[in-house]
Amino acid sequence: MSHEAVKAVQAAVSADPENVPLRLALADLLVASGRPAEAVTEAAKVLARDPGNAQALALVTGGVGDGPTASAPTPEAAPAETVSPETASSEAAAPQEPAADTPPDFDWHHAEQQLDAAVPPPFVDPRQAETGHLRPGGPPQAEGVAPLEPGLPRISFADVGGLDDVKQRLNESFIQPMRHAEIAKAFGKSLRGGLLLYGAPGCGKTYMARAVAGELGAGFMSLVMTDVVDSYRGQTEKNIHSVFQEARHNDGPTVLFLDEIDALALKRSGLTGPASWLRGSVNQLLLEMDSMQGNNDGLYVLAATNHPWDLDEAVLRPGRLDRAVLVSPPDATARAAILRTHLAARPVAGIDLAALTQATEGFSGADLEHLTVTAAEKAMTESIAAGSVQPLTMHHLQLALAEVRPSTGEWMQSARNVVRFANDSGRYDDLRRYLSTREASGKSGQRKGWWS
Ligand SMILES: Nc1ncnc2c1ncn2[C@@H]1O[C@H](COP(=O)(O)OP(=O)(O)O)[C@@H](O)[C@H]1O
Ligand SMILES: [Mg+2]
């Protein structure tokens, strides 16, 4: 299922959030695209609006993906020990593989060798060249929780473009206190509490958490939403409890990451009738986060969501996820870094990063990745026709820019409304500042092309 189709339906759902059939169609598309966690989130939102909806119930109760909760839940269903790798990570499939319709006699190896000889790599990043920026391996896997996107290379903060203020907040809140426990203790700083990352889809929340995992190693655990949500009575609560217990019993201070937390913590007032069992998960989460203040010093909760305003207020109260940090769409510097990373992995020539950065205002990190994949497909098609590798150039990127649209606009619209009508507590002040800076610099409108 194409990324474009999902994005188109996501845009339609943002424009018409109460449209239940449309949201169900989105959930189905997400399942077909191998993104079960997001499908569950959409299904939970349907249940908040239409509690008896059979299709949404089926999705939430584990009819998605190949995970252990995919089959009909049974009383014996193993809880968190059986967490499986997050299938959503398959989204980032390596794009430079030749397409299935590549002629069988096309010698890619030979062609790439020819090209390597003729065109030197156009980007040389001294940091990568000297030290190698991807450290091998990942945090050891603890029982009951999964490493984030297993199989992907371990990354660190240096791999995340921009977002310096977010890195600083994460550093101050728990990374430095964990690394320098004695100094932290002397200043009366103990490791406890929680922080919520929020922002438009595709702007790096999960990626940032992967970087935190890379920074912390064994001190990081991640809850896999599709393995926890289970409609068998009380099972979701038990699963949540066992994941928190696992994290409490981890050696040393630990960060537990709850990605797409809206699947577990939607506003309870909307969860009525047959969907009321989903309230149990909110209550259990509150219970676990409260006990963070008591018996389990050393446990920090990091959560992420696209829509913090859909969460139950109680989850955001002091002592729980009481700090919300905006993961904003990448600014020019971050876009340049992200584009460079994705382009550097391919045969390219004559890339004008400055022009490209200017033309991609409003693009999320995921949009930028999609743009480079689309341009690579065009260069590949040309290569096949020519019988030799043609490097990806600005021409291919220009063609791709005509197809790939920035996706953050819809989210920005809802964000504007939240800042205007629902920011009495000041929780979204960083969002307010971001929006006003953007509007002041006139960046909220059209993007410009270097070709126009
Ligand atoms: N700041 C960033 N720096 C580098 N890559 C990024 C950044 N933001 C997003 N990306 C790219 O976009 C992809 C999608 O981001 P992701 O973290 O899954 O978004 P979110 O969780 O906010 O929806 C990432 O896998 C990464 O390749
Ligand atoms: Mg994510």
Tab-separated table of C-alpha atoms and ligand atoms in Angstrom:
chain	number	residue	atom	x	y	z
A	1	MET	CA	0.000	0.000	0.000
A	2	SER	CA	1.484	3.301	-1.013
A	3	HIS	CA	2.736	5.859	1.427
A	4	GLU	CA	0.919	8.476	-0.693
A	5	ALA	CA	-2.449	6.715	-0.274
A	6	VAL	CA	-2.036	6.658	3.496
A	7	LYS	CA	-1.049	10.310	3.545
A	8	ALA	CA	-4.021	11.297	1.403
A	9	VAL	CA	-6.481	9.526	3.702
A	10	GLN	CA	-4.715	10.941	6.792
A	11	ALA	CA	-5.211	14.421	5.361
A	12	ALA	CA	-8.886	13.689	4.720
A	13	VAL	CA	-9.322	12.428	8.305
A	14	SER	CA	-7.650	15.550	9.729
A	15	ALA	CA	-10.051	17.671	7.720
A	16	ASP	CA	-13.057	15.651	8.909
A	17	PRO	CA	-12.110	14.088	12.253
A	18	GLU	CA	-15.662	12.982	13.156
A	19	ASN	CA	-16.068	10.895	10.001
A	20	VAL	CA	-16.007	7.342	11.388
A	21	PRO	CA	-16.077	5.377	8.074
A	22	LEU	CA	-13.190	7.480	6.792
A	23	ARG	CA	-11.137	6.852	9.925
A	24	LEU	CA	-11.841	3.118	9.642
A	25	ALA	CA	-10.647	3.222	6.049
A	26	LEU	CA	-7.458	4.866	7.299
A	27	ALA	CA	-7.033	2.151	9.943
A	28	ASP	CA	-7.402	-0.519	7.246
A	29	LEU	CA	-4.858	1.206	5.029
A	30	LEU	CA	-2.415	1.414	7.931
A	31	VAL	CA	-2.801	-2.313	8.567
A	32	ALA	CA	-2.205	-3.027	4.885
A	33	SER	CA	0.891	-0.815	5.032
A	34	GLY	CA	2.379	-2.760	7.928
A	35	ARG	CA	1.742	0.008	10.475
A	36	PRO	CA	-0.429	-1.788	13.057
A	37	ALA	CA	0.349	0.505	15.993
A	38	GLU	CA	-1.039	3.512	14.150
A	39	ALA	CA	-4.050	1.444	13.010
A	40	VAL	CA	-4.846	0.617	16.644
A	41	THR	CA	-4.624	4.298	17.545
A	42	GLU	CA	-7.113	5.200	14.806
A	43	ALA	CA	-9.432	2.362	15.852
A	44	ALA	CA	-9.319	3.577	19.464
A	45	LYS	CA	-10.323	7.041	18.260
A	46	VAL	CA	-13.263	5.519	16.378
A	47	LEU	CA	-14.333	3.776	19.594
A	48	ALA	CA	-14.182	7.080	21.432
A	49	ARG	CA	-16.774	8.375	18.951
A	50	ASP	CA	-18.725	5.190	18.254
A	51	PRO	CA	-18.176	2.804	21.176
A	52	GLY	CA	-19.987	-0.179	19.645
A	53	ASN	CA	-18.214	-0.088	16.313
A	54	ALA	CA	-17.497	-3.738	15.541
A	55	GLN	CA	-14.764	-3.086	12.979
A	56	ALA	CA	-12.846	-0.817	15.345
A	57	LEU	CA	-13.253	-3.302	18.190
A	58	ALA	CA	-11.858	-6.042	15.964
A	59	LEU	CA	-8.837	-3.902	15.122
A	60	VAL	CA	-8.158	-2.889	18.710
A	61	THR	CA	-8.532	-6.416	19.979
A	62	GLY	CA	-5.620	-7.627	17.969
A	63	GLY	CA	-6.796	-8.368	14.470
A	64	VAL	CA	-3.762	-6.573	13.041
A	65	GLY	CA	-0.246	-7.652	12.306
A	66	ASP	CA	1.492	-10.880	13.206
A	67	GLY	CA	2.141	-10.101	16.855
A	68	PRO	CA	1.049	-12.371	19.663
A	69	THR	CA	-2.154	-10.381	20.193
A	70	ALA	CA	-3.145	-10.834	16.559
A	71	SER	CA	-5.059	-14.011	17.209
A	72	ALA	CA	-8.212	-14.147	19.301
A	73	PRO	CA	-7.219	-13.307	22.847
A	74	THR	CA	-7.335	-16.166	25.322
A	75	PRO	CA	-7.028	-16.201	29.087
A	76	GLU	CA	-3.652	-17.889	28.676
A	77	ALA	CA	-2.431	-15.257	26.235
A	78	ALA	CA	1.082	-14.495	27.343
A	79	PRO	CA	1.416	-10.870	28.396
A	80	ALA	CA	4.381	-8.644	27.817
A	81	GLU	CA	7.087	-11.343	27.578
A	82	THR	CA	5.976	-12.054	24.068
A	83	VAL	CA	6.396	-8.563	22.679
A	84	SER	CA	7.432	-8.692	19.072
A	85	PRO	CA	9.448	-6.321	16.945
A	86	GLU	CA	7.523	-3.276	15.814
A	87	THR	CA	6.392	-4.099	12.330
A	88	ALA	CA	5.917	-0.394	11.617
A	89	SER	CA	9.663	-0.132	11.195
A	90	SER	CA	9.330	-1.870	7.843
A	91	GLU	CA	8.156	1.524	6.517
A	92	ALA	CA	11.754	2.560	6.212
A	93	ALA	CA	12.593	-0.212	3.746
A	94	ALA	CA	15.836	0.346	1.876
A	95	PRO	CA	14.808	2.225	-1.229
A	96	GLN	CA	17.901	1.740	-3.315
A	97	GLU	CA	17.098	-1.892	-4.077
A	98	PRO	CA	16.315	-2.266	-7.777
A	99	ALA	CA	12.590	-2.603	-8.464
A	100	ALA	CA	11.131	-6.011	-9.183
A	101	ASP	CA	10.730	-5.080	-12.826
A	102	THR	CA	14.425	-4.417	-13.380
A	103	PRO	CA	15.509	-6.443	-16.435
A	104	PRO	CA	17.180	-9.621	-15.196
A	105	ASP	CA	20.215	-9.027	-17.388
A	106	PHE	CA	20.956	-5.551	-15.983
A	107	ASP	CA	24.302	-5.729	-14.196
A	108	TRP	CA	23.868	-3.340	-11.243
A	109	HIS	CA	27.131	-4.285	-9.658
A	110	HIS	CA	29.107	-3.525	-12.777
A	111	ALA	CA	27.202	-0.314	-13.433
A	112	GLU	CA	27.725	0.949	-9.879
A	113	GLN	CA	31.411	0.162	-10.076
A	114	GLN	CA	31.603	2.210	-13.268
A	115	LEU	CA	29.874	5.074	-11.569
A	116	ASP	CA	32.002	4.873	-8.429
A	117	ALA	CA	35.048	5.216	-10.593
A	118	ALA	CA	33.684	8.203	-12.470
A	119	VAL	CA	31.956	10.271	-9.798
A	120	PRO	CA	33.473	10.892	-6.364
A	121	PRO	CA	31.023	10.935	-3.428
A	122	PRO	CA	29.560	14.434	-3.406
A	123	PHE	CA	29.126	14.729	0.392
A	124	VAL	CA	31.895	14.126	2.830
A	125	ASP	CA	30.875	14.558	6.406
A	126	PRO	CA	34.042	14.820	8.519
A	127	ARG	CA	32.202	13.541	11.586
A	128	GLN	CA	31.183	10.343	9.797
A	129	ALA	CA	34.479	9.962	8.028
A	130	GLU	CA	36.552	10.191	11.178
A	131	THR	CA	34.477	8.457	13.787
A	132	GLY	CA	31.706	6.554	12.017
A	133	HIS	CA	28.378	7.886	13.247
A	134	LEU	CA	26.446	4.635	13.536
A	135	ARG	CA	27.552	2.548	16.413
A	136	PRO	CA	26.820	-1.148	15.958
A	137	GLY	CA	24.416	-3.148	18.037
A	138	GLY	CA	21.677	-1.891	20.305
A	139	PRO	CA	20.629	-2.046	23.891
A	140	PRO	CA	20.342	-5.609	25.191
A	141	GLN	CA	16.740	-6.749	24.997
A	142	ALA	CA	14.969	-6.977	28.316
A	143	GLU	CA	12.145	-9.425	28.850
A	144	GLY	CA	8.681	-8.003	28.374
A	145	VAL	CA	9.706	-4.967	26.422
A	146	ALA	CA	11.285	-4.561	23.025
A	147	PRO	CA	14.160	-2.487	21.734
A	148	LEU	CA	12.973	0.312	19.476
A	149	GLU	CA	12.829	-0.820	15.851
A	150	PRO	CA	15.125	-3.813	16.288
A	151	GLY	CA	17.453	-4.496	13.412
A	152	LEU	CA	17.990	-0.827	12.660
A	153	PRO	CA	21.424	0.637	13.320
A	154	ARG	CA	21.976	2.213	16.680
A	155	ILE	CA	21.840	6.006	16.440
A	156	SER	CA	22.730	8.857	18.776
A	157	PHE	CA	21.676	12.491	19.200
A	158	ALA	CA	24.205	13.496	16.544
A	159	ASP	CA	22.097	11.670	13.937
A	160	VAL	CA	18.989	13.703	14.697
A	161	GLY	CA	18.977	16.882	12.613
A	162	GLY	CA	18.101	20.120	14.477
A	163	LEU	CA	15.798	19.909	17.508
A	164	ASP	CA	18.577	21.219	19.774
A	165	ASP	CA	16.132	22.452	22.395
A	166	VAL	CA	14.472	19.022	22.563
A	167	LYS	CA	17.866	17.330	22.971
A	168	GLN	CA	18.702	19.783	25.735
A	169	ARG	CA	15.452	19.069	27.584
A	170	LEU	CA	15.996	15.316	27.338
A	171	ASN	CA	19.558	15.735	28.504
A	172	GLU	CA	18.630	17.816	31.532
A	173	SER	CA	15.600	15.744	32.474
A	174	PHE	CA	17.171	12.317	32.579
A	175	ILE	CA	20.192	11.580	30.391
A	176	GLN	CA	22.709	13.617	32.386
A	177	PRO	CA	21.199	12.674	35.795
A	178	MET	CA	21.470	9.016	34.754
A	179	ARG	CA	25.073	9.381	33.618
A	180	HIS	CA	26.179	11.347	36.657
A	181	ALA	CA	24.051	9.887	39.401
A	182	GLU	CA	26.293	11.105	42.253
A	183	ILE	CA	26.338	14.706	41.095
A	184	ALA	CA	22.595	14.586	40.451
A	185	LYS	CA	22.051	13.274	43.975
A	186	ALA	CA	24.138	16.089	45.460
A	187	PHE	CA	21.771	18.540	43.782
A	188	GLY	CA	18.726	16.690	45.065
A	189	LYS	CA	17.759	15.528	41.580
A	190	SER	CA	16.329	12.044	41.593
A	191	LEU	CA	15.251	10.183	38.498
A	192	ARG	CA	11.488	10.063	38.336
A	193	GLY	CA	8.637	11.646	36.435
A	194	GLY	CA	7.696	11.836	32.817
A	195	LEU	CA	7.949	13.851	29.657
A	196	LEU	CA	5.757	13.905	26.560
A	197	LEU	CA	7.124	14.515	23.071
A	198	TYR	CA	4.471	15.860	20.723
A	199	GLY	CA	4.393	17.176	17.189
A	200	ALA	CA	3.319	16.609	13.605
A	201	PRO	CA	3.646	13.055	12.259
A	202	GLY	CA	6.980	12.193	10.690
A	203	CYS	CA	8.954	14.924	12.461
A	204	GLY	CA	11.194	12.671	14.498
A	205	LYS	CA	9.536	11.720	17.804
A	206	THR	CA	10.180	8.004	17.427
A	207	TYR	CA	13.525	8.754	15.804
A	208	MET	CA	14.506	10.950	18.752
A	209	ALA	CA	13.526	8.150	21.136
A	210	ARG	CA	15.738	5.775	19.141
A	211	ALA	CA	18.566	8.252	19.652
A	212	VAL	CA	17.835	8.331	23.397
A	213	ALA	CA	18.013	4.515	23.340
A	214	GLY	CA	21.365	4.802	21.564
A	215	GLU	CA	22.593	7.225	24.209
A	216	LEU	CA	21.388	5.158	27.151
A	217	GLY	CA	21.920	1.552	26.062
A	218	ALA	CA	20.480	-0.880	28.605
A	219	GLY	CA	18.834	1.971	30.521
A	220	PHE	CA	16.164	2.283	27.838
A	221	MET	CA	13.034	0.179	27.344
A	222	SER	CA	10.167	0.551	24.933
A	223	LEU	CA	6.583	-0.613	25.243
A	224	VAL	CA	5.056	-1.997	22.045
A	225	MET	CA	1.477	-0.767	21.930
A	226	THR	CA	0.026	-3.552	19.758
A	227	ASP	CA	1.391	-6.146	22.162
A	228	VAL	CA	-0.194	-4.502	25.148
A	229	VAL	CA	-3.719	-3.614	24.010
A	230	ASP	CA	-5.934	-6.684	24.412
A	231	SER	CA	-9.723	-6.745	24.791
A	232	TYR	CA	-9.729	-9.821	27.011
A	233	ARG	CA	-11.090	-8.531	30.301
A	234	GLY	CA	-8.344	-6.973	32.366
A	235	GLN	CA	-5.560	-8.228	30.114
A	236	THR	CA	-4.462	-4.774	28.885
A	237	GLU	CA	-4.124	-3.641	32.500
A	238	LYS	CA	-2.085	-6.755	33.340
A	239	ASN	CA	0.132	-6.191	30.314
A	240	ILE	CA	0.743	-2.565	31.239
A	241	HIS	CA	1.545	-3.596	34.790
A	242	SER	CA	4.021	-6.254	33.728
A	243	VAL	CA	5.835	-3.863	31.380
A	244	PHE	CA	6.195	-1.302	34.191
A	245	GLN	CA	7.327	-4.040	36.572
A	246	GLU	CA	9.912	-5.148	34.049
A	247	ALA	CA	11.199	-1.600	33.809
A	248	ARG	CA	11.272	-1.224	37.611
A	249	HIS	CA	13.319	-4.388	37.932
A	250	ASN	CA	15.801	-3.380	35.244
A	251	ASP	CA	19.309	-2.917	36.588
A	252	GLY	CA	19.958	0.750	37.242
A	253	PRO	CA	17.904	3.800	36.328
A	254	THR	CA	15.606	3.246	33.371
A	255	VAL	CA	13.645	5.220	30.795
A	256	LEU	CA	10.443	3.529	29.632
A	257	PHE	CA	9.252	4.794	26.245
A	258	LEU	CA	5.524	4.727	25.431
A	259	ASP	CA	5.193	5.533	21.732
A	260	GLU	CA	1.781	6.568	20.353
A	261	ILE	CA	0.501	6.815	23.890
A	262	ASP	CA	-2.936	7.938	22.654
A	263	ALA	CA	-3.745	4.253	22.004
A	264	LEU	CA	-3.676	3.765	25.804
A	265	ALA	CA	-4.687	7.116	27.214
A	266	LEU	CA	-7.571	8.662	25.279
A	267	LYS	CA	-9.979	10.918	27.179
A	268	ARG	CA	-12.011	8.602	29.397
A	269	SER	CA	-15.138	10.735	28.967
A	270	GLY	CA	-15.302	9.581	25.331
A	271	LEU	CA	-14.882	5.891	26.169
A	272	THR	CA	-18.385	4.693	26.942
A	273	GLY	CA	-20.521	1.600	26.277
A	274	PRO	CA	-18.625	-1.317	24.725
A	275	ALA	CA	-15.499	0.861	24.504
A	276	SER	CA	-15.490	1.483	28.238
A	277	TRP	CA	-13.036	-1.385	28.749
A	278	LEU	CA	-10.437	0.943	27.214
A	279	ARG	CA	-10.831	3.123	30.304
A	280	GLY	CA	-9.120	0.400	32.244
A	281	SER	CA	-5.893	1.069	30.394
A	282	VAL	CA	-6.019	4.779	31.249
A	283	ASN	CA	-6.620	3.973	34.905
A	284	GLN	CA	-3.806	1.430	34.976
A	285	LEU	CA	-1.419	3.872	33.350
A	286	LEU	CA	-2.294	6.500	35.976
A	287	LEU	CA	-1.731	3.960	38.723
A	288	GLU	CA	1.666	2.954	37.354
A	289	MET	CA	2.766	6.544	36.866
A	290	ASP	CA	1.695	7.450	40.393
A	291	SER	CA	3.698	4.643	41.848
A	292	MET	CA	6.679	6.170	40.055
A	293	GLN	CA	6.567	8.834	42.725
A	294	GLY	CA	6.587	6.288	45.501
A	295	ASN	CA	8.264	2.918	45.424
A	296	ASN	CA	10.199	3.162	42.222
A	297	ASP	CA	12.754	5.864	42.124
A	298	GLY	CA	14.865	5.420	39.024
A	299	LEU	CA	12.058	5.029	36.501
A	300	TYR	CA	11.412	7.787	34.012
A	301	VAL	CA	8.598	7.697	31.459
A	302	LEU	CA	9.108	9.183	28.013
A	303	ALA	CA	5.992	9.227	25.822
A	304	ALA	CA	5.154	10.415	22.310
A	305	THR	CA	1.983	11.411	20.502
A	306	ASN	CA	0.851	13.401	17.477
A	307	HIS	CA	-2.218	14.663	19.333
A	308	PRO	CA	-1.606	15.490	22.995
A	309	TRP	CA	-4.973	17.247	23.053
A	310	ASP	CA	-6.735	13.870	22.634
A	311	LEU	CA	-5.154	12.514	25.821
A	312	ASP	CA	-6.952	12.200	29.125
A	313	GLU	CA	-6.109	15.297	31.165
A	314	ALA	CA	-5.199	13.187	34.177
A	315	VAL	CA	-2.238	11.678	32.311
A	316	LEU	CA	-0.753	15.161	31.972
A	317	ARG	CA	-1.058	16.211	35.628
A	318	PRO	CA	1.922	16.962	37.889
A	319	GLY	CA	3.978	13.896	38.737
A	320	ARG	CA	2.861	12.115	35.560
A	321	LEU	CA	3.649	13.339	32.019
A	322	ASP	CA	3.850	16.856	33.327
A	323	ARG	CA	6.208	18.278	30.717
A	324	ALA	CA	5.220	18.484	27.072
A	325	VAL	CA	7.991	19.195	24.577
A	326	LEU	CA	7.312	20.146	20.975
A	327	VAL	CA	9.160	18.175	18.290
A	328	SER	CA	8.771	20.780	15.571
A	329	PRO	CA	9.041	20.223	11.832
A	330	PRO	CA	12.684	20.447	10.770
A	331	ASP	CA	14.042	23.953	10.244
A	332	ALA	CA	16.430	24.771	7.383
A	333	THR	CA	19.521	23.405	9.157
A	334	ALA	CA	17.726	20.226	10.135
A	335	ARG	CA	16.309	19.765	6.636
A	336	ALA	CA	19.772	20.091	5.151
A	337	ALA	CA	21.088	17.479	7.592
A	338	ILE	CA	18.220	15.069	6.914
A	339	LEU	CA	18.473	15.480	3.128
A	340	ARG	CA	22.216	14.998	3.250
A	341	THR	CA	21.826	11.767	5.207
A	342	HIS	CA	19.312	10.299	2.783
A	343	LEU	CA	21.080	11.467	-0.379
A	344	ALA	CA	24.498	10.388	0.789
A	345	ALA	CA	23.325	6.784	0.739
A	346	ARG	CA	22.746	6.935	-3.037
A	347	PRO	CA	24.735	7.677	-6.194
A	348	VAL	CA	24.186	11.434	-6.559
A	349	ALA	CA	25.802	14.290	-8.442
A	350	GLY	CA	25.567	18.071	-8.351
A	351	ILE	CA	23.198	18.364	-5.416
A	352	ASP	CA	22.529	21.954	-4.364
A	353	LEU	CA	21.524	21.397	-0.753
A	354	ALA	CA	20.804	25.076	-0.095
A	355	ALA	CA	18.276	25.256	-2.938
A	356	LEU	CA	16.711	21.995	-1.889
A	357	THR	CA	16.431	23.131	1.713
A	358	GLN	CA	14.709	26.312	0.626
A	359	ALA	CA	12.222	24.394	-1.515
A	360	THR	CA	11.194	22.023	1.275
A	361	GLU	CA	9.737	24.375	3.878
A	362	GLY	CA	6.951	22.549	5.743
A	363	PHE	CA	8.301	19.078	4.912
A	364	SER	CA	8.547	16.628	7.791
A	365	GLY	CA	11.593	14.373	8.141
A	366	ALA	CA	9.504	11.549	6.729
A	367	ASP	CA	8.459	13.746	3.746
A	368	LEU	CA	12.118	14.500	3.046
A	369	GLU	CA	12.922	10.809	3.108
A	370	HIS	CA	9.992	10.168	0.764
A	371	LEU	CA	11.233	12.925	-1.565
A	372	THR	CA	14.657	11.340	-1.889
A	373	VAL	CA	13.132	7.888	-2.426
A	374	THR	CA	10.916	9.279	-5.201
A	375	ALA	CA	13.868	11.025	-6.873
A	376	ALA	CA	15.914	7.824	-6.576
A	377	GLU	CA	13.154	5.883	-8.329
A	378	LYS	CA	13.271	8.361	-11.199
A	379	ALA	CA	17.053	8.101	-11.489
A	380	MET	CA	16.747	4.323	-11.371
A	381	THR	CA	14.164	4.259	-14.181
A	382	GLU	CA	16.495	6.382	-16.295
A	383	SER	CA	19.404	4.097	-15.451
A	384	ILE	CA	17.461	1.056	-16.574
A	385	ALA	CA	16.537	2.732	-19.855
A	386	ALA	CA	20.149	3.837	-20.417
A	387	GLY	CA	21.680	0.521	-19.360
A	388	SER	CA	24.079	2.213	-16.933
A	389	VAL	CA	23.715	3.944	-13.574
A	390	GLN	CA	22.686	7.571	-13.969
A	391	PRO	CA	23.351	9.527	-10.779
A	392	LEU	CA	20.479	11.168	-8.951
A	393	THR	CA	20.607	14.891	-9.750
A	394	MET	CA	18.657	18.070	-9.041
A	395	HIS	CA	16.598	17.249	-12.123
A	396	HIS	CA	15.211	14.102	-10.445
A	397	LEU	CA	14.591	15.997	-7.229
A	398	GLN	CA	12.718	18.659	-9.150
A	399	LEU	CA	10.471	15.974	-10.668
A	400	ALA	CA	9.974	14.448	-7.218
A	401	LEU	CA	9.078	17.839	-5.733
A	402	ALA	CA	6.189	18.067	-8.163
A	403	GLU	CA	4.780	14.857	-6.624
A	404	VAL	CA	5.639	14.952	-2.921
A	405	ARG	CA	3.732	17.506	-0.872
A	406	PRO	CA	4.649	18.719	2.594
A	407	SER	CA	2.449	16.949	5.129
A	408	THR	CA	2.720	19.138	8.222
A	409	GLY	CA	0.084	21.699	7.152
A	410	GLU	CA	-2.964	19.790	8.438
A	411	TRP	CA	-1.369	19.233	11.807
A	412	MET	CA	-0.368	22.915	12.017
A	413	GLN	CA	-3.993	23.880	11.475
A	414	SER	CA	-5.198	21.815	14.462
A	415	ALA	CA	-2.232	23.102	16.466
A	416	ARG	CA	-3.233	26.706	15.738
A	417	ASN	CA	-6.716	26.036	17.104
A	418	VAL	CA	-5.345	24.409	20.237
A	419	VAL	CA	-3.064	27.367	20.902
A	420	ARG	CA	-5.958	29.775	20.366
A	421	PHE	CA	-8.647	27.988	22.334
A	422	ALA	CA	-7.088	25.430	24.648
A	423	ASN	CA	-3.814	26.745	26.003
A	424	ASP	CA	-4.997	28.345	29.249
A	425	SER	CA	-2.589	26.220	31.254
A	426	GLY	CA	0.351	27.330	29.087
A	427	ARG	CA	1.096	23.674	28.300
A	428	TYR	CA	1.493	24.480	24.610
A	429	ASP	CA	3.529	27.662	25.009
A	430	ASP	CA	6.430	26.313	22.980
A	431	LEU	CA	3.954	25.509	20.193
A	432	ARG	CA	2.552	29.052	20.448
A	433	ARG	CA	6.063	30.487	20.178
A	434	TYR	CA	6.905	28.228	17.264
A	435	LEU	CA	3.756	29.210	15.370
A	436	SER	CA	4.222	32.921	15.943
A	437	THR	CA	7.886	32.833	14.857
A	438	ARG	CA	6.873	30.932	11.743
A	439	GLU	CA	4.096	33.354	10.932
A	440	ALA	CA	6.336	36.363	11.612
A	441	SER	CA	8.920	35.053	9.176
A	442	GLY	CA	6.217	34.382	6.569
A	443	LYS	CA	7.038	30.705	6.343
A	444	SER	CA	3.573	29.334	6.826
A	445	GLY	CA	2.599	29.776	3.183
A	446	GLN	CA	3.866	28.513	-0.140
A	447	ARG	CA	7.238	26.952	-0.692
A	448	LYS	CA	9.496	28.417	-3.356
A	449	GLY	CA	11.268	26.445	-6.043
A	450	TRP	CA	14.728	27.136	-7.365
A	451	TRP	CA	13.332	26.484	-10.833
A	452	SER	CA	10.565	29.141	-10.628
B	1	LIG	N1	15.114	15.518	12.954
B	1	LIG	C1	15.324	14.465	12.166
B	1	LIG	N2	16.582	14.117	11.810
B	1	LIG	C2	16.816	13.069	10.985
B	1	LIG	N3	15.850	12.300	10.456
B	1	LIG	C3	14.574	12.584	10.771
B	1	LIG	C4	14.246	13.682	11.636
B	1	LIG	N4	12.898	13.722	11.760
B	1	LIG	C5	12.411	12.708	11.034
B	1	LIG	N5	13.415	12.027	10.427
B	1	LIG	C6	13.256	10.898	9.493
B	1	LIG	O1	11.872	10.694	9.312
B	1	LIG	C7	11.487	9.390	9.726
B	1	LIG	C8	10.154	9.447	10.433
B	1	LIG	O2	10.290	10.057	11.696
B	1	LIG	P1	9.563	9.483	12.997
B	1	LIG	O3	10.476	9.645	14.151
B	1	LIG	O4	9.035	8.118	12.752
B	1	LIG	O5	8.352	10.495	13.117
B	1	LIG	P2	7.237	10.588	14.255
B	1	LIG	O6	7.507	9.525	15.280
B	1	LIG	O7	7.370	11.978	14.801
B	1	LIG	O8	5.937	10.410	13.532
B	1	LIG	C9	12.630	8.904	10.615
B	1	LIG	O9	12.765	7.510	10.562
B	1	LIG	C10	13.837	9.612	10.033
B	1	LIG	O10	14.338	8.893	8.934
B	2	MG	MG	6.361	7.838	15.741
